[in-house]
PDB file of C-alpha atoms in Angstrom:
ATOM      1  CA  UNK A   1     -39.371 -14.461  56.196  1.00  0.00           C
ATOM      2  CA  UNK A   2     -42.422 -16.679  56.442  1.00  0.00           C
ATOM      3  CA  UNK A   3     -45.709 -14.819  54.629  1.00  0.00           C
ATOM      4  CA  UNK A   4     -49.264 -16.007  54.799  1.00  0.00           C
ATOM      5  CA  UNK A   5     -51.536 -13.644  53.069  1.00  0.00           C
ATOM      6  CA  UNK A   6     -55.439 -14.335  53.077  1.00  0.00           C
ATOM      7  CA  UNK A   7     -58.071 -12.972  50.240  1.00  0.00           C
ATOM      8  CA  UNK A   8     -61.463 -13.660  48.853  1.00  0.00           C
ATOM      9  CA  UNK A   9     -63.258 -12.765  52.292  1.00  0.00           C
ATOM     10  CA  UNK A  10     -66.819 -11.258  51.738  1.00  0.00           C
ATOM     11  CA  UNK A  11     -70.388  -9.960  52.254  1.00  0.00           C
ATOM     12  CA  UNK A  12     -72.333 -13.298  50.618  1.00  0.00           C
ATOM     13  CA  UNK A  13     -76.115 -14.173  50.929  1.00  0.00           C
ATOM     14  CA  UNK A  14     -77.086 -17.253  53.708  1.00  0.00           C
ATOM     15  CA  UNK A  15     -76.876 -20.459  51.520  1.00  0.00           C
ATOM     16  CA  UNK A  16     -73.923 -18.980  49.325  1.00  0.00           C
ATOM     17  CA  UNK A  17     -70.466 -20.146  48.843  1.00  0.00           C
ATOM     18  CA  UNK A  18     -67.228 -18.167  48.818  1.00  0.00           C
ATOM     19  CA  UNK A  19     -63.634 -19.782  48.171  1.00  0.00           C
ATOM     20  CA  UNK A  20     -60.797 -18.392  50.283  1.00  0.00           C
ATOM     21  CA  UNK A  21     -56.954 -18.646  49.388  1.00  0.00           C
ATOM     22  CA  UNK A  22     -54.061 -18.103  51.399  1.00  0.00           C
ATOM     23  CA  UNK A  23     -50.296 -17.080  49.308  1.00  0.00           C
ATOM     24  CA  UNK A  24     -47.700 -18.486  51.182  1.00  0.00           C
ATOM     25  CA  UNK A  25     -43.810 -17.037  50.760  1.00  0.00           C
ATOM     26  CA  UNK A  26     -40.684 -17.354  52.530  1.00  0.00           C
ATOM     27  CA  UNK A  27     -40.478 -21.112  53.508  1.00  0.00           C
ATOM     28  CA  UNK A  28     -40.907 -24.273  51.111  1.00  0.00           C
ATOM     29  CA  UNK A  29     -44.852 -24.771  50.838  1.00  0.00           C
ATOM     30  CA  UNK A  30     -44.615 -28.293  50.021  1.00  0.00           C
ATOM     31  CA  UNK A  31     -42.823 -28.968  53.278  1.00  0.00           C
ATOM     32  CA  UNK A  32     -45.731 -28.403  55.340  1.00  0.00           C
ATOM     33  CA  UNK A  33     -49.251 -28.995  56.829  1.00  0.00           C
ATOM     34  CA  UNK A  34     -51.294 -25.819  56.487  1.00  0.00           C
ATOM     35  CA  UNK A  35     -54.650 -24.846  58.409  1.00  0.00           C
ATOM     36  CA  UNK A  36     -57.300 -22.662  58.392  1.00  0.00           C
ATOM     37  CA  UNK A  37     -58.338 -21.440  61.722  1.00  0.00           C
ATOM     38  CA  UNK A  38     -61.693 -18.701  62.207  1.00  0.00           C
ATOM     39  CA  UNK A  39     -62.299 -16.452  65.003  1.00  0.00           C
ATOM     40  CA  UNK A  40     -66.078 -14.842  65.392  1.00  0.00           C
ATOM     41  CA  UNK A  41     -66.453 -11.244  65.897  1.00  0.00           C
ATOM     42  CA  UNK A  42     -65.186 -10.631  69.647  1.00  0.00           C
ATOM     43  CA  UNK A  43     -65.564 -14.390  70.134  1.00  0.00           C
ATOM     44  CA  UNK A  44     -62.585 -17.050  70.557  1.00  0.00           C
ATOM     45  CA  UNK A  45     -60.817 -18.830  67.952  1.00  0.00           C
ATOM     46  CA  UNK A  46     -62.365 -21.966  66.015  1.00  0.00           C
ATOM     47  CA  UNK A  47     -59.440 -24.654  64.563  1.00  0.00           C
ATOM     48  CA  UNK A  48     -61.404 -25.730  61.334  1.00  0.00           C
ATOM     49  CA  UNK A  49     -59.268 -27.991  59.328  1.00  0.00           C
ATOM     50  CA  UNK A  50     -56.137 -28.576  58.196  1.00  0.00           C
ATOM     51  CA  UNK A  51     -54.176 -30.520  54.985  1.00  0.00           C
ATOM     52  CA  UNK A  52     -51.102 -32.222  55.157  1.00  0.00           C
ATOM     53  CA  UNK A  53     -48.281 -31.620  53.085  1.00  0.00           C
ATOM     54  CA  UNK A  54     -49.025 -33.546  49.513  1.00  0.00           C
ATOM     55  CA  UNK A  55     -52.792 -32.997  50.520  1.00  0.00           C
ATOM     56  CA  UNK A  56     -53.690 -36.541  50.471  1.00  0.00           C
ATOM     57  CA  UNK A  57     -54.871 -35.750  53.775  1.00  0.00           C
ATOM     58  CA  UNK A  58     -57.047 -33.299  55.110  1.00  0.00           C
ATOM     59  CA  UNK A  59     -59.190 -33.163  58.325  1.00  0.00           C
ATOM     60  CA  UNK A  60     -62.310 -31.197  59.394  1.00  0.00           C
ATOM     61  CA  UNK A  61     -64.193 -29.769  62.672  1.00  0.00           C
ATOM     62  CA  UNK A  62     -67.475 -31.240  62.947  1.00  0.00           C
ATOM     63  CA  UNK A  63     -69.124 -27.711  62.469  1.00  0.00           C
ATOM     64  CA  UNK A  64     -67.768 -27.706  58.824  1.00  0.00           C
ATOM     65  CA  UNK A  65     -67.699 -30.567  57.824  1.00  0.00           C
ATOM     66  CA  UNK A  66     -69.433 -31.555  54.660  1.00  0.00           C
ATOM     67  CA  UNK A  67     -69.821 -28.263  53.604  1.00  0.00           C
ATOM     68  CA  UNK A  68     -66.041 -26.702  53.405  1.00  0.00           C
ATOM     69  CA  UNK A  69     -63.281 -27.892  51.214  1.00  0.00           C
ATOM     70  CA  UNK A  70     -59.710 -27.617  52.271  1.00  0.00           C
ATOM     71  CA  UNK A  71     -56.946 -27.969  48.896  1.00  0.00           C
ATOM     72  CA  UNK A  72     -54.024 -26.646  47.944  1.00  0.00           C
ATOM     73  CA  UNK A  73     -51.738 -25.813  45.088  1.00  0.00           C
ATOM     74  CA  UNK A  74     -47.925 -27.077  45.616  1.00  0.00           C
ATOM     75  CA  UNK A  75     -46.898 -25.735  42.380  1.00  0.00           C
ATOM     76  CA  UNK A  76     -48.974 -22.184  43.261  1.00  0.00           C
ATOM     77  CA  UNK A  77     -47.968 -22.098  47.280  1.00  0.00           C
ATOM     78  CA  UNK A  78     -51.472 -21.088  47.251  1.00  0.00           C
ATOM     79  CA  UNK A  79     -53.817 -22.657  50.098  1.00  0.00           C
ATOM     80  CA  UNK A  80     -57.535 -22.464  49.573  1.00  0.00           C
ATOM     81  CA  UNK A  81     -61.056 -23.344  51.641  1.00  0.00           C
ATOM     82  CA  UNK A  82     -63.994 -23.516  49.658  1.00  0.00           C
ATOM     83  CA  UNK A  83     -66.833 -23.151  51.588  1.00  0.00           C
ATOM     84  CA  UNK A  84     -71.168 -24.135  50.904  1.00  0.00           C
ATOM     85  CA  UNK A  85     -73.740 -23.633  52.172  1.00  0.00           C
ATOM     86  CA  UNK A  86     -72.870 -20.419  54.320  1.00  0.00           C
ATOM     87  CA  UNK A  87     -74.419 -19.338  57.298  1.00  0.00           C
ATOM     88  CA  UNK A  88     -74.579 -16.870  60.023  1.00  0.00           C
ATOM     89  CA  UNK A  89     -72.298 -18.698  62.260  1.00  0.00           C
ATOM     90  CA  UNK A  90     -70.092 -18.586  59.502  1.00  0.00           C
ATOM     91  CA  UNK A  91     -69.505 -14.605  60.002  1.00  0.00           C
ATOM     92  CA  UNK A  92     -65.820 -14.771  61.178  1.00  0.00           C
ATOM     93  CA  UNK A  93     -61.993 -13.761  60.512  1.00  0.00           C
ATOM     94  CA  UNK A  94     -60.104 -16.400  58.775  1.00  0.00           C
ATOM     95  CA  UNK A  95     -57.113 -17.333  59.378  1.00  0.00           C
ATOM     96  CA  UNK A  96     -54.460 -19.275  57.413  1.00  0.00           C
ATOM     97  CA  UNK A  97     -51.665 -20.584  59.805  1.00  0.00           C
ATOM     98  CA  UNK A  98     -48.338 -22.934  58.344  1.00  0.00           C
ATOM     99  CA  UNK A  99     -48.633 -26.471  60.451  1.00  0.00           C
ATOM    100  CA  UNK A 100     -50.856 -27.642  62.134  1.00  0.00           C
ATOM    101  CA  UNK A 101     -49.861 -29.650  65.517  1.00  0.00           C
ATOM    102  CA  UNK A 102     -47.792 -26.204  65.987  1.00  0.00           C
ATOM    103  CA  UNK A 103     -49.657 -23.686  64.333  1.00  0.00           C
ATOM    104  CA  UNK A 104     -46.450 -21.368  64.174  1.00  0.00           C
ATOM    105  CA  UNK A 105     -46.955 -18.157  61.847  1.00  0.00           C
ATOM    106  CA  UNK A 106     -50.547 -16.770  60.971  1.00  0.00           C
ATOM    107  CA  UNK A 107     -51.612 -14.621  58.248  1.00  0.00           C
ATOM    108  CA  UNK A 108     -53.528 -11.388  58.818  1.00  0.00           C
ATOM    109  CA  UNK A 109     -56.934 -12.790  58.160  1.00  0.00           C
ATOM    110  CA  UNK A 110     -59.885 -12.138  55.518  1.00  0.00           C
ATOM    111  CA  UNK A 111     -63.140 -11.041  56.931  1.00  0.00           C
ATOM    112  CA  UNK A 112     -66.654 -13.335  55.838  1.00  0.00           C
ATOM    113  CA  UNK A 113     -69.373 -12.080  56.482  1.00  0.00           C
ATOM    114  CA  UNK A 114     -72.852 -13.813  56.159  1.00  0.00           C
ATOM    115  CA  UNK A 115     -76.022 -12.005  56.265  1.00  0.00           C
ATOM    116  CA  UNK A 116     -79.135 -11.097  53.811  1.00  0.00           C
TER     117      UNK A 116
ATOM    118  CA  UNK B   1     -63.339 -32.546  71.863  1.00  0.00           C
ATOM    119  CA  UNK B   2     -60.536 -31.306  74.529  1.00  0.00           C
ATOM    120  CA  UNK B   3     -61.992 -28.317  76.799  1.00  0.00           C
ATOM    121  CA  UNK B   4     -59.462 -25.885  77.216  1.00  0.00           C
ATOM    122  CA  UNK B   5     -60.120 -23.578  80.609  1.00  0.00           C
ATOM    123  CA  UNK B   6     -58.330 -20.341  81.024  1.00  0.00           C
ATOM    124  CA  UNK B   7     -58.134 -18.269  84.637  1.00  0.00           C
ATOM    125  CA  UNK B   8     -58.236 -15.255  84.968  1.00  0.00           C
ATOM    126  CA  UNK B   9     -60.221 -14.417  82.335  1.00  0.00           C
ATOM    127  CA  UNK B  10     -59.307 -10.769  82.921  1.00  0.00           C
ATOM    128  CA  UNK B  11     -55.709  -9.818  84.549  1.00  0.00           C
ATOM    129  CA  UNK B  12     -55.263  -5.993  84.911  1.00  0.00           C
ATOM    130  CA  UNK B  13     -51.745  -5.498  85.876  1.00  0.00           C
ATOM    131  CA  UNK B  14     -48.969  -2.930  86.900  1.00  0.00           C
ATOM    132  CA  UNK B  15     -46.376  -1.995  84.692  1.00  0.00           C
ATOM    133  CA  UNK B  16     -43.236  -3.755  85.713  1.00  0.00           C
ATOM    134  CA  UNK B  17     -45.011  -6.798  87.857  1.00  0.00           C
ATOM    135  CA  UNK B  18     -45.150 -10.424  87.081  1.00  0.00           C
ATOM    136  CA  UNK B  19     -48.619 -11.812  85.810  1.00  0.00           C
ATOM    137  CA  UNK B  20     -49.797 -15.303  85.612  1.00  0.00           C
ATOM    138  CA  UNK B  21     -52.059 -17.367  83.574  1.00  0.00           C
ATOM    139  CA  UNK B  22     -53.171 -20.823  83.929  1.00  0.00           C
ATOM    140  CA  UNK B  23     -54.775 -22.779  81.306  1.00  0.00           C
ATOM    141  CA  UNK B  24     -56.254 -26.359  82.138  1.00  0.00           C
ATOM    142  CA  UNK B  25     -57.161 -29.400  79.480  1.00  0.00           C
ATOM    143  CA  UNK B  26     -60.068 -31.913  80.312  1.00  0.00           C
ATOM    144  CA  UNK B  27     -57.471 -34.667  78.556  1.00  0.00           C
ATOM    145  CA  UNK B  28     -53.945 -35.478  79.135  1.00  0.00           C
ATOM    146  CA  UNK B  29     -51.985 -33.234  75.825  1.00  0.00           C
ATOM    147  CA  UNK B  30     -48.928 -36.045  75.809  1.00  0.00           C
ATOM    148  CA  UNK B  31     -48.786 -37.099  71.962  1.00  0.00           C
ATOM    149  CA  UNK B  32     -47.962 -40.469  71.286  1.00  0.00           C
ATOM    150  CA  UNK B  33     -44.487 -39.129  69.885  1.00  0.00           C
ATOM    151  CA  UNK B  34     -44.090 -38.027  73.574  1.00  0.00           C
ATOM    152  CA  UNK B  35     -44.391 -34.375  73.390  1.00  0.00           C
ATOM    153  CA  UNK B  36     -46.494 -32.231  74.668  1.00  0.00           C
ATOM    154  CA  UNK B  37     -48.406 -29.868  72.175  1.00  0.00           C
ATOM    155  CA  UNK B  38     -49.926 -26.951  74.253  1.00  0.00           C
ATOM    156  CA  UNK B  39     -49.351 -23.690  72.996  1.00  0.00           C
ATOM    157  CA  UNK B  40     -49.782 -20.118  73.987  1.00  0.00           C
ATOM    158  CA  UNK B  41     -50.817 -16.873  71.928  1.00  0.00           C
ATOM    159  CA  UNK B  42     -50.714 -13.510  71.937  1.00  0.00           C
ATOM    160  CA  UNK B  43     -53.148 -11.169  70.195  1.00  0.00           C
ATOM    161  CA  UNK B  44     -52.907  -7.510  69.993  1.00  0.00           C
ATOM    162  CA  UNK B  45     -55.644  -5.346  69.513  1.00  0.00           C
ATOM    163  CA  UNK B  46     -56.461  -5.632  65.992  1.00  0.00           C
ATOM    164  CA  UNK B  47     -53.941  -7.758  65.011  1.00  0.00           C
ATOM    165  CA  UNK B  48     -53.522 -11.597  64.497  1.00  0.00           C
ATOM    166  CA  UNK B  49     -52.753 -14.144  66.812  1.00  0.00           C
ATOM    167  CA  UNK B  50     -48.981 -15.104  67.581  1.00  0.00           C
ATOM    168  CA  UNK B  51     -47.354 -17.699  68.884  1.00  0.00           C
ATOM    169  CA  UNK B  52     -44.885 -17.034  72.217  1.00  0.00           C
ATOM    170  CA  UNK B  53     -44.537 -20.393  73.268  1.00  0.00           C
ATOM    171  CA  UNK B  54     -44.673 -23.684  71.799  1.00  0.00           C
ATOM    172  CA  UNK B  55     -44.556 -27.241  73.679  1.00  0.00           C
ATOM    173  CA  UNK B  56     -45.615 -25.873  77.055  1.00  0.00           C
ATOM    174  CA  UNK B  57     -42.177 -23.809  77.518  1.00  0.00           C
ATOM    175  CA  UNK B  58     -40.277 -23.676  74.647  1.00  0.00           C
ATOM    176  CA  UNK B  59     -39.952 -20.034  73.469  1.00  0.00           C
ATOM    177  CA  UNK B  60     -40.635 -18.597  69.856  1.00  0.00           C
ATOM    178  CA  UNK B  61     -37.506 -16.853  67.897  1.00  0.00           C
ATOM    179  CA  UNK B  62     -37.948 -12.853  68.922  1.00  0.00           C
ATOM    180  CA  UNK B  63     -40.230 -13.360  71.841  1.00  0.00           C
ATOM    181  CA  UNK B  64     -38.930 -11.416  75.270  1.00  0.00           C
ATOM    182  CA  UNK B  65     -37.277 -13.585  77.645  1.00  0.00           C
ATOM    183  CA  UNK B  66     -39.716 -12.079  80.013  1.00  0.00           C
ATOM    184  CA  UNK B  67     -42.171 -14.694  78.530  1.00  0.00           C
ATOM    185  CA  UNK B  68     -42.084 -18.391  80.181  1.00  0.00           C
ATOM    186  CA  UNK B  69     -44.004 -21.281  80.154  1.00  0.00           C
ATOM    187  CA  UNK B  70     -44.593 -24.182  82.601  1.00  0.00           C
ATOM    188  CA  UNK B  71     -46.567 -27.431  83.155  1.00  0.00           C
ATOM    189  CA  UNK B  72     -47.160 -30.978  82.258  1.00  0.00           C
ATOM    190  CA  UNK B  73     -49.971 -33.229  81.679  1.00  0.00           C
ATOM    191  CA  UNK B  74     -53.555 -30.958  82.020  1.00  0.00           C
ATOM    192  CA  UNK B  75     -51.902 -27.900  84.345  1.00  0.00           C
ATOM    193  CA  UNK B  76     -50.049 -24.822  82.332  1.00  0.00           C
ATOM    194  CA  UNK B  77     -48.597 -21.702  82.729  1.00  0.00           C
ATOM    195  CA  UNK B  78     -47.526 -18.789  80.817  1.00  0.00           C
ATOM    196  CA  UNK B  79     -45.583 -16.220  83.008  1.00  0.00           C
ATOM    197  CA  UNK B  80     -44.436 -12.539  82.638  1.00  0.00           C
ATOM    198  CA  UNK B  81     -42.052 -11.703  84.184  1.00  0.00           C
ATOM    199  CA  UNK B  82     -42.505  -7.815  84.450  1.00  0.00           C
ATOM    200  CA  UNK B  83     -45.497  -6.619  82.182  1.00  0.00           C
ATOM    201  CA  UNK B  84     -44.431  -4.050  79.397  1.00  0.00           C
ATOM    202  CA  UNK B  85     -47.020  -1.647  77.840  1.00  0.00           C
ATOM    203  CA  UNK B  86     -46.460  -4.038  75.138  1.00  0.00           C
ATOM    204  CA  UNK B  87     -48.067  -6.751  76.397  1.00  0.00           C
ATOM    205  CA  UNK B  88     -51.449  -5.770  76.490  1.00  0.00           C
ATOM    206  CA  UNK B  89     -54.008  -8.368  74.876  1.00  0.00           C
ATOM    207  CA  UNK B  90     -55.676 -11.515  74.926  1.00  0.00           C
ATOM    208  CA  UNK B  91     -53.765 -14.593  75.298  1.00  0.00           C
ATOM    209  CA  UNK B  92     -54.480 -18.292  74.111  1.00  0.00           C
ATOM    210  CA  UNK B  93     -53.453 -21.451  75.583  1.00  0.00           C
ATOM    211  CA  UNK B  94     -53.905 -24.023  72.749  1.00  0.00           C
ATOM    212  CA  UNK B  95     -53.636 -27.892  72.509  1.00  0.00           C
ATOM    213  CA  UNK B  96     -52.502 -29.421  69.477  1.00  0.00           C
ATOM    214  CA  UNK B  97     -52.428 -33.195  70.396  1.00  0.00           C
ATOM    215  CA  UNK B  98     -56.224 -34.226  70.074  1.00  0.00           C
ATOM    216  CA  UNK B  99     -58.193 -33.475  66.841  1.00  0.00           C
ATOM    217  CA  UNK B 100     -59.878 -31.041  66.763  1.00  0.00           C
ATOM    218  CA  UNK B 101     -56.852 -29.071  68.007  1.00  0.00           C
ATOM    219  CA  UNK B 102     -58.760 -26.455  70.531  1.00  0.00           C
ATOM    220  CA  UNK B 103     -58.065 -23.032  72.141  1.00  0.00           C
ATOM    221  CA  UNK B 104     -58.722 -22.107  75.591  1.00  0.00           C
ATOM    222  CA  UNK B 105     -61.543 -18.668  75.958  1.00  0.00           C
ATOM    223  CA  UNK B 106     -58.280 -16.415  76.357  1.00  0.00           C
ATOM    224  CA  UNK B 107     -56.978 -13.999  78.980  1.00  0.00           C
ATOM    225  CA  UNK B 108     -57.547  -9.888  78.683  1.00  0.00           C
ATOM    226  CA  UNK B 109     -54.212  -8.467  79.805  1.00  0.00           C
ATOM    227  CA  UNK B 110     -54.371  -4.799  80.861  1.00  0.00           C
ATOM    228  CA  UNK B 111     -52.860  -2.294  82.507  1.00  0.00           C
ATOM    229  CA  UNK B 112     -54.171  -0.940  85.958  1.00  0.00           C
TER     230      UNK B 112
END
């Protein structure tokens, strides 16, 4: 069955970086578009960006942009989101999710927190 | 970006009635491929969101046939058709034909 799991979430400083990866299993990574979606403590859910299959192409929200990296590993099934230049409205769940029109399986989500 | 409106924002129901949520889109969500990419959620408590419904009414592989969507163009639906203990959550209309792909503020589902 189709397995997303998220790591690397963590306490960092305002102004730090953090990378995030996402292990896929269970389907044939290379296949398809993968996103990263966030969702604020008790707050809605934020579509961020997503890559598209070879990752020649990538896409971002405007509230990210310029400062998070999307990539990903074919080879690894691995899915990643490097992200600069942190801040407080950064403080949310990520989420990796397999597509991205359709969105159809989510992983459990890695906590980042931002704060001094 | 596409606004994504949810009502009711809270929906306490009985056990064993229907319940109804509409979600509304400040754009058209017909894709140029002709399909319509609006999508609802469900999110337990503490646990991630998952998709029931894909393409305004197409159901996902394990999801209760108590589950149904409708609509076209800017007006959805997701329907239940007799609330299980189960059920309770927030739910998430979501369009994925304009970038950035948006959610709607979600619905609480309880039980009275």
């Amino acid at each position: 069955q189709v397995q997303l799991v998220e790591s690397g979430g963590a306490l960092v400083r305002p102004g730090g970086s953090l990378r995030l990866s996402c292990a896929a299993s269970g389907f044939t990574f290379s296949d398809y578009y993968m996103s990263w979606i966030r969702q604020a403590p008790r707050k809605g859910l934020e579509w961020i960006s997503y890559i598209s299959d070879s990752g020649s192409s990538t896409n971002y929200a405007d509230s990210v942009k310029g400062r998070f990296t999307i990539s990903r590993d074919n080879a690894k099934n691995s899915l990643y989101l490097q992200m600069n230049s942190l801040g407080a409205e950064d403080t949310a769940v990520y989420y990796c999710a397999r597509t991205a029109r359709l969105s159809d399986n989510w992983g459990q989500g890695t906590l980042v927190t931002v704060s001094s | 970006d596409v606004v994504m409106s949810q009502s009711p924002l809270s929906l306490p129901v009985t056990l064993g009635q229907p319940a109804s949520i509409s979600c509304r889109s400040s754009q058209s969500l017909v894709y140029s491929d002709g399909d319509t990419y609006l999508h609802w959620f469900q999110q337990r408590p503490g646990q991630s969101p998952r998709r029931l419904i894909y393409k305004v009414s197409k159901r996902d592989s394990g999801v209760p046939d108590r589950f149904s969507g409708s609509g076209s163009g800017t007006d959805f639906t997701l329907k239940i058709s007799r609330v299980e203990a189960e059920d309770v959550g927030v739910y998430y209309c979501m369009q994925g034909t304009h970038w950035p792909f948006t959610f709607g503020p979600g619905t609480k589902v309880d039980i009275k």
